[in-house]
Every structure is written in structure tokens, then in C-alpha cells.
């Protein structure tokens, strides 16, 4: 008897609000704007890593806090989808729905990593 295992690959599209990102450059010289964006990306990456760590450790209070800390930074950089999913993670922590939390966490990791890579790719094009 032959058994077939189906593998599902989840791919999330990311989007960056370029107007929001460009507004970071207005009134600043190029180097200061780049430094601001790089620092924000580092913080986002750190918070995303913290979310993953706290989720695996089942430290839900810290997970909710780390997810909420993503929202204003992602909004500032025009990562609206990343921000919405981080909000969803924080809401599922509050509601205690473990299944929804796991689904939202998976989505947060996919969209977060994709969003960070998209900004880095945009920066590579401008340099």
C-alpha cells in the first residue's frame, strides 16, 4: 500500500506602504534616514525573535507585550500587514484561544520575515 503525504507550503505576500516609508526621508538627510530605518528594522527583528521565543516557551504575557511592541514600529515603516498580524497575535493572547494564537504566530513569522526582507531589498536598490 502506497501512502501519499501532502505538503502545504504557506506563502504570504507582503506589502510596504511606500508613502509612509518615503515620509521618513522628508526633512532628513539620506544618512540619518537610513540610520533611522536600520534601527527600526533591528528592533522589529528583535521583537519578532522575542515573539517566537515567548510563544515556544508558552510565556503568554511576554508574547503579548512583544507582539504589541511590533505595531508602532511596523506602522512607522509602512508595514501595515505586519502590524495587523502582530495586533492579531496580541488579541489571541488576550482571548486565550490557543489554536488561533498558533495560526496567527505562524502568519506573524512568515509576514514579519518577508516584510523585513522586502525593506532590506528596497534599501539595497537605493544605495
PDB file of C-alpha atoms in Angstrom, residues 35-97:
ATOM      1  CA  UNK A  35      20.106  55.045  10.155  1.00  0.00           C
ATOM      2  CA  UNK A  36      16.560  55.543  11.453  1.00  0.00           C
ATOM      3  CA  UNK A  37      15.242  52.792   9.196  1.00  0.00           C
ATOM      4  CA  UNK A  38      18.082  50.409  10.072  1.00  0.00           C
ATOM      5  CA  UNK A  39      17.493  50.883  13.805  1.00  0.00           C
ATOM      6  CA  UNK A  40      13.765  50.292  13.332  1.00  0.00           C
ATOM      7  CA  UNK A  41      14.454  47.118  11.338  1.00  0.00           C
ATOM      8  CA  UNK A  42      16.778  45.849  14.058  1.00  0.00           C
ATOM      9  CA  UNK A  43      14.106  46.462  16.703  1.00  0.00           C
ATOM     10  CA  UNK A  44      11.467  44.719  14.595  1.00  0.00           C
ATOM     11  CA  UNK A  45      13.737  41.746  14.065  1.00  0.00           C
ATOM     12  CA  UNK A  46      14.431  41.558  17.792  1.00  0.00           C
ATOM     13  CA  UNK A  47      10.733  41.791  18.723  1.00  0.00           C
ATOM     14  CA  UNK A  48       9.853  39.134  16.146  1.00  0.00           C
ATOM     15  CA  UNK A  49      12.501  36.828  17.617  1.00  0.00           C
ATOM     16  CA  UNK A  50      11.144  37.527  21.113  1.00  0.00           C
ATOM     17  CA  UNK A  51       7.631  36.624  19.945  1.00  0.00           C
ATOM     18  CA  UNK A  52       8.843  33.304  18.616  1.00  0.00           C
ATOM     19  CA  UNK A  53      10.812  32.582  21.795  1.00  0.00           C
ATOM     20  CA  UNK A  54       7.942  33.513  24.143  1.00  0.00           C
ATOM     21  CA  UNK A  55       5.446  31.512  22.087  1.00  0.00           C
ATOM     22  CA  UNK A  56       7.613  28.400  22.265  1.00  0.00           C
ATOM     23  CA  UNK A  57       8.191  28.927  25.996  1.00  0.00           C
ATOM     24  CA  UNK A  58       4.432  29.485  26.488  1.00  0.00           C
ATOM     25  CA  UNK A  59       5.173  32.803  28.170  1.00  0.00           C
ATOM     26  CA  UNK A  60       1.961  34.437  27.007  1.00  0.00           C
ATOM     27  CA  UNK A  61       2.226  37.750  28.859  1.00  0.00           C
ATOM     28  CA  UNK A  62       5.644  38.392  27.320  1.00  0.00           C
ATOM     29  CA  UNK A  63       4.369  37.229  23.911  1.00  0.00           C
ATOM     30  CA  UNK A  64       1.525  39.738  24.018  1.00  0.00           C
ATOM     31  CA  UNK A  65       3.892  42.520  25.038  1.00  0.00           C
ATOM     32  CA  UNK A  66       6.416  41.657  22.294  1.00  0.00           C
ATOM     33  CA  UNK A  67       3.653  41.481  19.668  1.00  0.00           C
ATOM     34  CA  UNK A  68       2.230  44.852  20.745  1.00  0.00           C
ATOM     35  CA  UNK A  69       5.706  46.407  20.553  1.00  0.00           C
ATOM     36  CA  UNK A  70       5.893  45.483  16.853  1.00  0.00           C
ATOM     37  CA  UNK A  71       2.802  47.515  15.927  1.00  0.00           C
ATOM     38  CA  UNK A  72       4.049  51.139  16.132  1.00  0.00           C
ATOM     39  CA  UNK A  73       7.401  50.339  14.517  1.00  0.00           C
ATOM     40  CA  UNK A  74       5.843  48.390  11.654  1.00  0.00           C
ATOM     41  CA  UNK A  75       3.308  51.200  11.154  1.00  0.00           C
ATOM     42  CA  UNK A  76       6.114  53.766  11.023  1.00  0.00           C
ATOM     43  CA  UNK A  77       7.828  51.807   8.236  1.00  0.00           C
ATOM     44  CA  UNK A  78       4.641  51.244   6.234  1.00  0.00           C
ATOM     45  CA  UNK A  79       4.414  47.534   7.061  1.00  0.00           C
ATOM     46  CA  UNK A  80       0.662  47.584   7.544  1.00  0.00           C
ATOM     47  CA  UNK A  81       0.058  43.834   7.163  1.00  0.00           C
ATOM     48  CA  UNK A  82       2.868  43.053   9.633  1.00  0.00           C
ATOM     49  CA  UNK A  83       1.284  45.479  12.094  1.00  0.00           C
ATOM     50  CA  UNK A  84      -2.204  43.961  11.691  1.00  0.00           C
ATOM     51  CA  UNK A  85      -0.968  40.414  12.247  1.00  0.00           C
ATOM     52  CA  UNK A  86       1.024  41.469  15.330  1.00  0.00           C
ATOM     53  CA  UNK A  87      -2.193  43.009  16.662  1.00  0.00           C
ATOM     54  CA  UNK A  88      -3.986  39.718  15.968  1.00  0.00           C
ATOM     55  CA  UNK A  89      -1.357  37.811  17.945  1.00  0.00           C
ATOM     56  CA  UNK A  90      -1.797  40.162  20.910  1.00  0.00           C
ATOM     57  CA  UNK A  91      -5.588  39.765  20.696  1.00  0.00           C
ATOM     58  CA  UNK A  92      -5.402  35.960  20.627  1.00  0.00           C
ATOM     59  CA  UNK A  93      -3.112  36.030  23.661  1.00  0.00           C
ATOM     60  CA  UNK A  94      -5.731  38.093  25.456  1.00  0.00           C
ATOM     61  CA  UNK A  95      -8.594  35.812  24.381  1.00  0.00           C
ATOM     62  CA  UNK A  96      -6.703  32.642  25.313  1.00  0.00           C
ATOM     63  CA  UNK A  97      -7.556  30.885  22.032  1.00  0.00           C
TER      64      UNK A  97
END
